[in-house]
Structure formats: structure tokens, C-alpha cells
Amino acid sequence: PLAGRGNIAIGQDINLLRDNLRLPLNEQHELALGTNFSRNQTTINADLASANCTQFNASCDLSSATNRQLNETLFINAWEFSAQERAKISPHVTLIGGVHHSGEDYLNKSYTEPRLGLEWDWSDKTLLTAGWGKHNQFPLGQQVAHNFGNPNLEHLLAEHSVIGITKKLENDWSFKAESYYKKLSNLVVGVPAPTNYINAASGKAYGAELLIKKEASADLSGWLSISLAKSERQNDLTGESFRFQFDQPITTTLVTSYKINDDWTFATKWNYHSGTPYTPIIGTHADSQFAGRVLPDYAAINSGTLPDFHRLDIRFDRNYIFDTWKLNTYF
């Protein structure tokens, strides 16, 4: 969507055609094919002040930005084709190989991206996994729209790597642990008109996730997830690096459900995450263009951190069963 100070009206029609096919070739091989075609018709009537704001410029000022207009109907066709083969190369090891091709006719870009995976049945209760692949993403609408953006942008690119282990334990317990690394490129930076936006930033994200689960086969069930993560961005024009705006190093969720008897159930849900980053204001200065107007002075991007957050929900359920109907109440 377009963002700014002013007026905008957007109408959109999307037609989508999708199909997937799985072909078991034999006991050792399975082939999966997929296709996706979409046609997007978007009508935009906009009169907005746009300042080319992105996460890389905290001092973006809409108040003094120049108004721009756009009255246009856009037609964007996009397509995806994928092929993936699962090959059992030994009694305990499965190799997964695939390719994903996608494209669109607005920026006139297309990408062919490989994907690889490995599954190793270490034992009846232990599965080791690994994966690697390349991905792309269309920029935001404002960043590629005529007058407001740059119709010559490239897609955002990412390279993902992940390894993991899944293990079944006694008494319906299990756990899954994964570690990942993502390398990002072609991120979009706002620059002065007439270019408005360019692909001139990069980033990375890495971390580990743990999921411990108790199946609902007894009175007690639930799960615990813990995520340790780090996400960074870099403006390749200036060399400035900073935390991603949604970077939260620790995220935890604990969900429990205990069946007291046939009528009563007690459940809890607890969420915790470390503080979200923000850009502090450290002072003010007079606007050199508009007399009497005061502008903020910002610290380094996302150099501040909000307090940690947590929330606990507690719930009691009571079931009533009658001859021909039943009622569930909760507090």
C-alpha cells in the first residue's frame, strides 16, 4: 500500500489459479510438482505527501514532504513453478532436492532458486534434519509505484540454512530443536527524488528454537516454546548497522491444559518476550525551512529498548452434558 499524508483510494481484484501434484514414482522416490498463477488488477487514486520512508531513515519527515499524485490502473501477472523430489538413498536417509521458479511482469523480474533438504532417521525416536534454499520477495507497493517509488527495483533476496533434531520421549513427551541462519540482500533504502528508492541494504538473522510438547493422551497436556534470535540490518550506502525493528532476542510461550475431571478443565497460557527496539529522541532543533517549527534529534537507529513484556491468561472450563445437547462455559 501507499503511505503518507493526504488522500488515497485503492480498489483491487485478484484472480488466482493453483495446482499441486504428488507422484510416488516407486518406494524410494516421490516427485511433487506445483504451479501458481495470479492476475492482480489494482486501481489507485492518490494525492499524498511521501517522504520515501524506510527502516533505514528514522528522521523521515512527512510534514515537509512534497505532494505526489497517482491515478492509474495496474495489471500485474505473477507465476510460480516448483518441482521437488524425495529420494530415499538408504534405509534411514532421505535426500530432498528441488527448484522454484517465479516471476512477474511489473518489474519484469524472474528468479530460479534451488532448495535442498536432508532427513536422517537416527533411530525409531530420533530424526535429524537439515535444509538450505534461496528465496525472493516483491518490494512494498509504495516502493515500486510510479511517481512514488522506483519501478526498476529488484526483488528482496534471502538465503536460508537450518538444522534440527526431533525426538520422541516417554509418556507422550517430545521435543524439537532447530538452529537457523538467514542472509538478506537487495533490501530497499529511501533516497531523494527522482529515484526515491534503491536496493542498497542487507541483513542477517540467526538463532535457535526449542519446542517441548506433551500430547493430550492423559489429564495433562501442553507445550513450551523458546526462541533465541538476533536480527540485524545494514545500510550499504552508509555502512550503518543496527538491530532490526522487530528484533526480540528471547521469546517464550508456555501453554498447559489439565483435565480435573470429566466436567472441569484448567488451562493457562504465558507469553514473554524481551523488549522491542526503538529509536530514542535525544533533543530538538529548529527547522531551517519553516520558522517556528521544531524537529527532533534522534539517537542511533533502534539503539533504545522497551521494557520486557509478559502476559498470563488463566481459564477454567465447565462442560454440561444433557440428553440431546451440551453446554460449555468458561471463565
PDB file of N, CA and C in Angstrom, residues 214-249:
ATOM      1  N   LYS A 214       3.786 -32.040  25.168  1.00  0.00           N
ATOM      2  CA  LYS A 214       3.136 -33.169  25.839  1.00  0.00           C
ATOM      3  C   LYS A 214       1.794 -33.406  25.158  1.00  0.00           C
ATOM      4  N   GLU A 215       1.639 -34.574  24.516  1.00  0.00           N
ATOM      5  CA  GLU A 215       0.410 -34.874  23.792  1.00  0.00           C
ATOM      6  C   GLU A 215      -0.775 -35.004  24.753  1.00  0.00           C
ATOM      7  N   ALA A 216      -1.979 -34.769  24.210  1.00  0.00           N
ATOM      8  CA  ALA A 216      -3.204 -34.801  25.025  1.00  0.00           C
ATOM      9  C   ALA A 216      -3.739 -36.223  25.160  1.00  0.00           C
ATOM     10  N   SER A 217      -2.903 -37.125  25.664  1.00  0.00           N
ATOM     11  CA  SER A 217      -3.317 -38.511  25.863  1.00  0.00           C
ATOM     12  C   SER A 217      -3.586 -38.826  27.326  1.00  0.00           C
ATOM     13  N   ALA A 218      -3.394 -37.835  28.194  1.00  0.00           N
ATOM     14  CA  ALA A 218      -3.641 -38.021  29.625  1.00  0.00           C
ATOM     15  C   ALA A 218      -4.280 -36.737  30.149  1.00  0.00           C
ATOM     16  N   ASP A 219      -4.368 -36.606  31.451  1.00  0.00           N
ATOM     17  CA  ASP A 219      -5.005 -35.424  32.028  1.00  0.00           C
ATOM     18  C   ASP A 219      -4.218 -34.145  31.734  1.00  0.00           C
ATOM     19  N   LEU A 220      -2.882 -34.251  31.655  1.00  0.00           N
ATOM     20  CA  LEU A 220      -2.033 -33.088  31.432  1.00  0.00           C
ATOM     21  C   LEU A 220      -1.543 -33.049  29.996  1.00  0.00           C
ATOM     22  N   SER A 221      -1.629 -31.886  29.361  1.00  0.00           N
ATOM     23  CA  SER A 221      -1.088 -31.692  28.019  1.00  0.00           C
ATOM     24  C   SER A 221      -0.614 -30.253  27.898  1.00  0.00           C
ATOM     25  N   GLY A 222       0.155 -29.983  26.844  1.00  0.00           N
ATOM     26  CA  GLY A 222       0.618 -28.622  26.622  1.00  0.00           C
ATOM     27  C   GLY A 222       1.947 -28.585  25.902  1.00  0.00           C
ATOM     28  N   TRP A 223       2.514 -27.397  25.798  1.00  0.00           N
ATOM     29  CA  TRP A 223       3.789 -27.246  25.109  1.00  0.00           C
ATOM     30  C   TRP A 223       4.498 -25.978  25.582  1.00  0.00           C
ATOM     31  N   LEU A 224       5.816 -25.990  25.412  1.00  0.00           N
ATOM     32  CA  LEU A 224       6.678 -24.871  25.749  1.00  0.00           C
ATOM     33  C   LEU A 224       7.571 -24.574  24.546  1.00  0.00           C
ATOM     34  N   SER A 225       7.584 -23.331  24.095  1.00  0.00           N
ATOM     35  CA  SER A 225       8.471 -22.929  23.005  1.00  0.00           C
ATOM     36  C   SER A 225       9.384 -21.803  23.485  1.00  0.00           C
ATOM     37  N   ILE A 226      10.652 -21.916  23.146  1.00  0.00           N
ATOM     38  CA  ILE A 226      11.654 -20.914  23.499  1.00  0.00           C
ATOM     39  C   ILE A 226      12.424 -20.561  22.228  1.00  0.00           C
ATOM     40  N   SER A 227      12.517 -19.267  21.936  1.00  0.00           N
ATOM     41  CA  SER A 227      13.223 -18.806  20.746  1.00  0.00           C
ATOM     42  C   SER A 227      14.301 -17.811  21.155  1.00  0.00           C
ATOM     43  N   LEU A 228      15.526 -18.082  20.723  1.00  0.00           N
ATOM     44  CA  LEU A 228      16.655 -17.160  20.904  1.00  0.00           C
ATOM     45  C   LEU A 228      17.060 -16.668  19.519  1.00  0.00           C
ATOM     46  N   ALA A 229      16.999 -15.368  19.298  1.00  0.00           N
ATOM     47  CA  ALA A 229      17.191 -14.858  17.945  1.00  0.00           C
ATOM     48  C   ALA A 229      17.941 -13.538  17.954  1.00  0.00           C
ATOM     49  N   LYS A 230      18.580 -13.262  16.837  1.00  0.00           N
ATOM     50  CA  LYS A 230      19.256 -11.984  16.612  1.00  0.00           C
ATOM     51  C   LYS A 230      19.035 -11.600  15.156  1.00  0.00           C
ATOM     52  N   SER A 231      18.563 -10.370  14.935  1.00  0.00           N
ATOM     53  CA  SER A 231      18.280  -9.901  13.579  1.00  0.00           C
ATOM     54  C   SER A 231      18.863  -8.511  13.399  1.00  0.00           C
ATOM     55  N   GLU A 232      19.667  -8.323  12.349  1.00  0.00           N
ATOM     56  CA  GLU A 232      20.377  -7.067  12.124  1.00  0.00           C
ATOM     57  C   GLU A 232      20.174  -6.597  10.686  1.00  0.00           C
ATOM     58  N   ARG A 233      20.287  -5.293  10.497  1.00  0.00           N
ATOM     59  CA  ARG A 233      20.205  -4.687   9.174  1.00  0.00           C
ATOM     60  C   ARG A 233      21.402  -3.761   8.978  1.00  0.00           C
ATOM     61  N   GLN A 234      21.788  -3.580   7.706  1.00  0.00           N
ATOM     62  CA  GLN A 234      22.901  -2.688   7.385  1.00  0.00           C
ATOM     63  C   GLN A 234      22.566  -1.857   6.161  1.00  0.00           C
ATOM     64  N   ASN A 235      22.746  -0.557   6.275  1.00  0.00           N
ATOM     65  CA  ASN A 235      22.621   0.346   5.141  1.00  0.00           C
ATOM     66  C   ASN A 235      23.948   0.317   4.386  1.00  0.00           C
ATOM     67  N   ASP A 236      23.963  -0.290   3.208  1.00  0.00           N
ATOM     68  CA  ASP A 236      25.211  -0.446   2.465  1.00  0.00           C
ATOM     69  C   ASP A 236      25.708   0.872   1.879  1.00  0.00           C
ATOM     70  N   LEU A 237      24.856   1.909   1.847  1.00  0.00           N
ATOM     71  CA  LEU A 237      25.300   3.218   1.374  1.00  0.00           C
ATOM     72  C   LEU A 237      26.157   3.922   2.413  1.00  0.00           C
ATOM     73  N   THR A 238      25.782   3.781   3.684  1.00  0.00           N
ATOM     74  CA  THR A 238      26.483   4.483   4.758  1.00  0.00           C
ATOM     75  C   THR A 238      27.336   3.568   5.631  1.00  0.00           C
ATOM     76  N   GLY A 239      27.099   2.254   5.550  1.00  0.00           N
ATOM     77  CA  GLY A 239      27.803   1.317   6.409  1.00  0.00           C
ATOM     78  C   GLY A 239      27.197   1.194   7.794  1.00  0.00           C
ATOM     79  N   GLU A 240      26.101   1.903   8.077  1.00  0.00           N
ATOM     80  CA  GLU A 240      25.474   1.866   9.405  1.00  0.00           C
ATOM     81  C   GLU A 240      24.754   0.550   9.623  1.00  0.00           C
ATOM     82  N   SER A 241      25.018  -0.097  10.763  1.00  0.00           N
ATOM     83  CA  SER A 241      24.363  -1.345  11.144  1.00  0.00           C
ATOM     84  C   SER A 241      23.535  -1.114  12.407  1.00  0.00           C
ATOM     85  N   PHE A 242      22.425  -1.825  12.522  1.00  0.00           N
ATOM     86  CA  PHE A 242      21.559  -1.654  13.688  1.00  0.00           C
ATOM     87  C   PHE A 242      20.645  -2.867  13.829  1.00  0.00           C
ATOM     88  N   ARG A 243      19.996  -2.965  14.975  1.00  0.00           N
ATOM     89  CA  ARG A 243      19.030  -4.035  15.216  1.00  0.00           C
ATOM     90  C   ARG A 243      17.805  -3.840  14.328  1.00  0.00           C
ATOM     91  N   PHE A 244      17.255  -4.950  13.845  1.00  0.00           N
ATOM     92  CA  PHE A 244      16.009  -4.908  13.092  1.00  0.00           C
ATOM     93  C   PHE A 244      14.893  -4.432  14.010  1.00  0.00           C
ATOM     94  N   GLN A 245      13.910  -3.719  13.464  1.00  0.00           N
ATOM     95  CA  GLN A 245      12.876  -3.094  14.281  1.00  0.00           C
ATOM     96  C   GLN A 245      12.015  -4.114  15.038  1.00  0.00           C
ATOM     97  N   PHE A 246      11.969  -5.372  14.582  1.00  0.00           N
ATOM     98  CA  PHE A 246      11.214  -6.401  15.289  1.00  0.00           C
ATOM     99  C   PHE A 246      12.127  -7.415  15.978  1.00  0.00           C
ATOM    100  N   ASP A 247      13.380  -7.036  16.212  1.00  0.00           N
ATOM    101  CA  ASP A 247      14.320  -7.942  16.865  1.00  0.00           C
ATOM    102  C   ASP A 247      13.952  -8.121  18.342  1.00  0.00           C
ATOM    103  N   GLN A 248      13.667  -9.359  18.728  1.00  0.00           N
ATOM    104  CA  GLN A 248      13.372  -9.701  20.120  1.00  0.00           C
ATOM    105  C   GLN A 248      14.209 -10.936  20.468  1.00  0.00           C
ATOM    106  N   PRO A 249      15.317 -10.751  21.194  1.00  0.00           N
ATOM    107  CA  PRO A 249      16.257 -11.856  21.414  1.00  0.00           C
ATOM    108  C   PRO A 249      15.645 -13.079  22.086  1.00  0.00           C
TER     109      PRO A 249
END
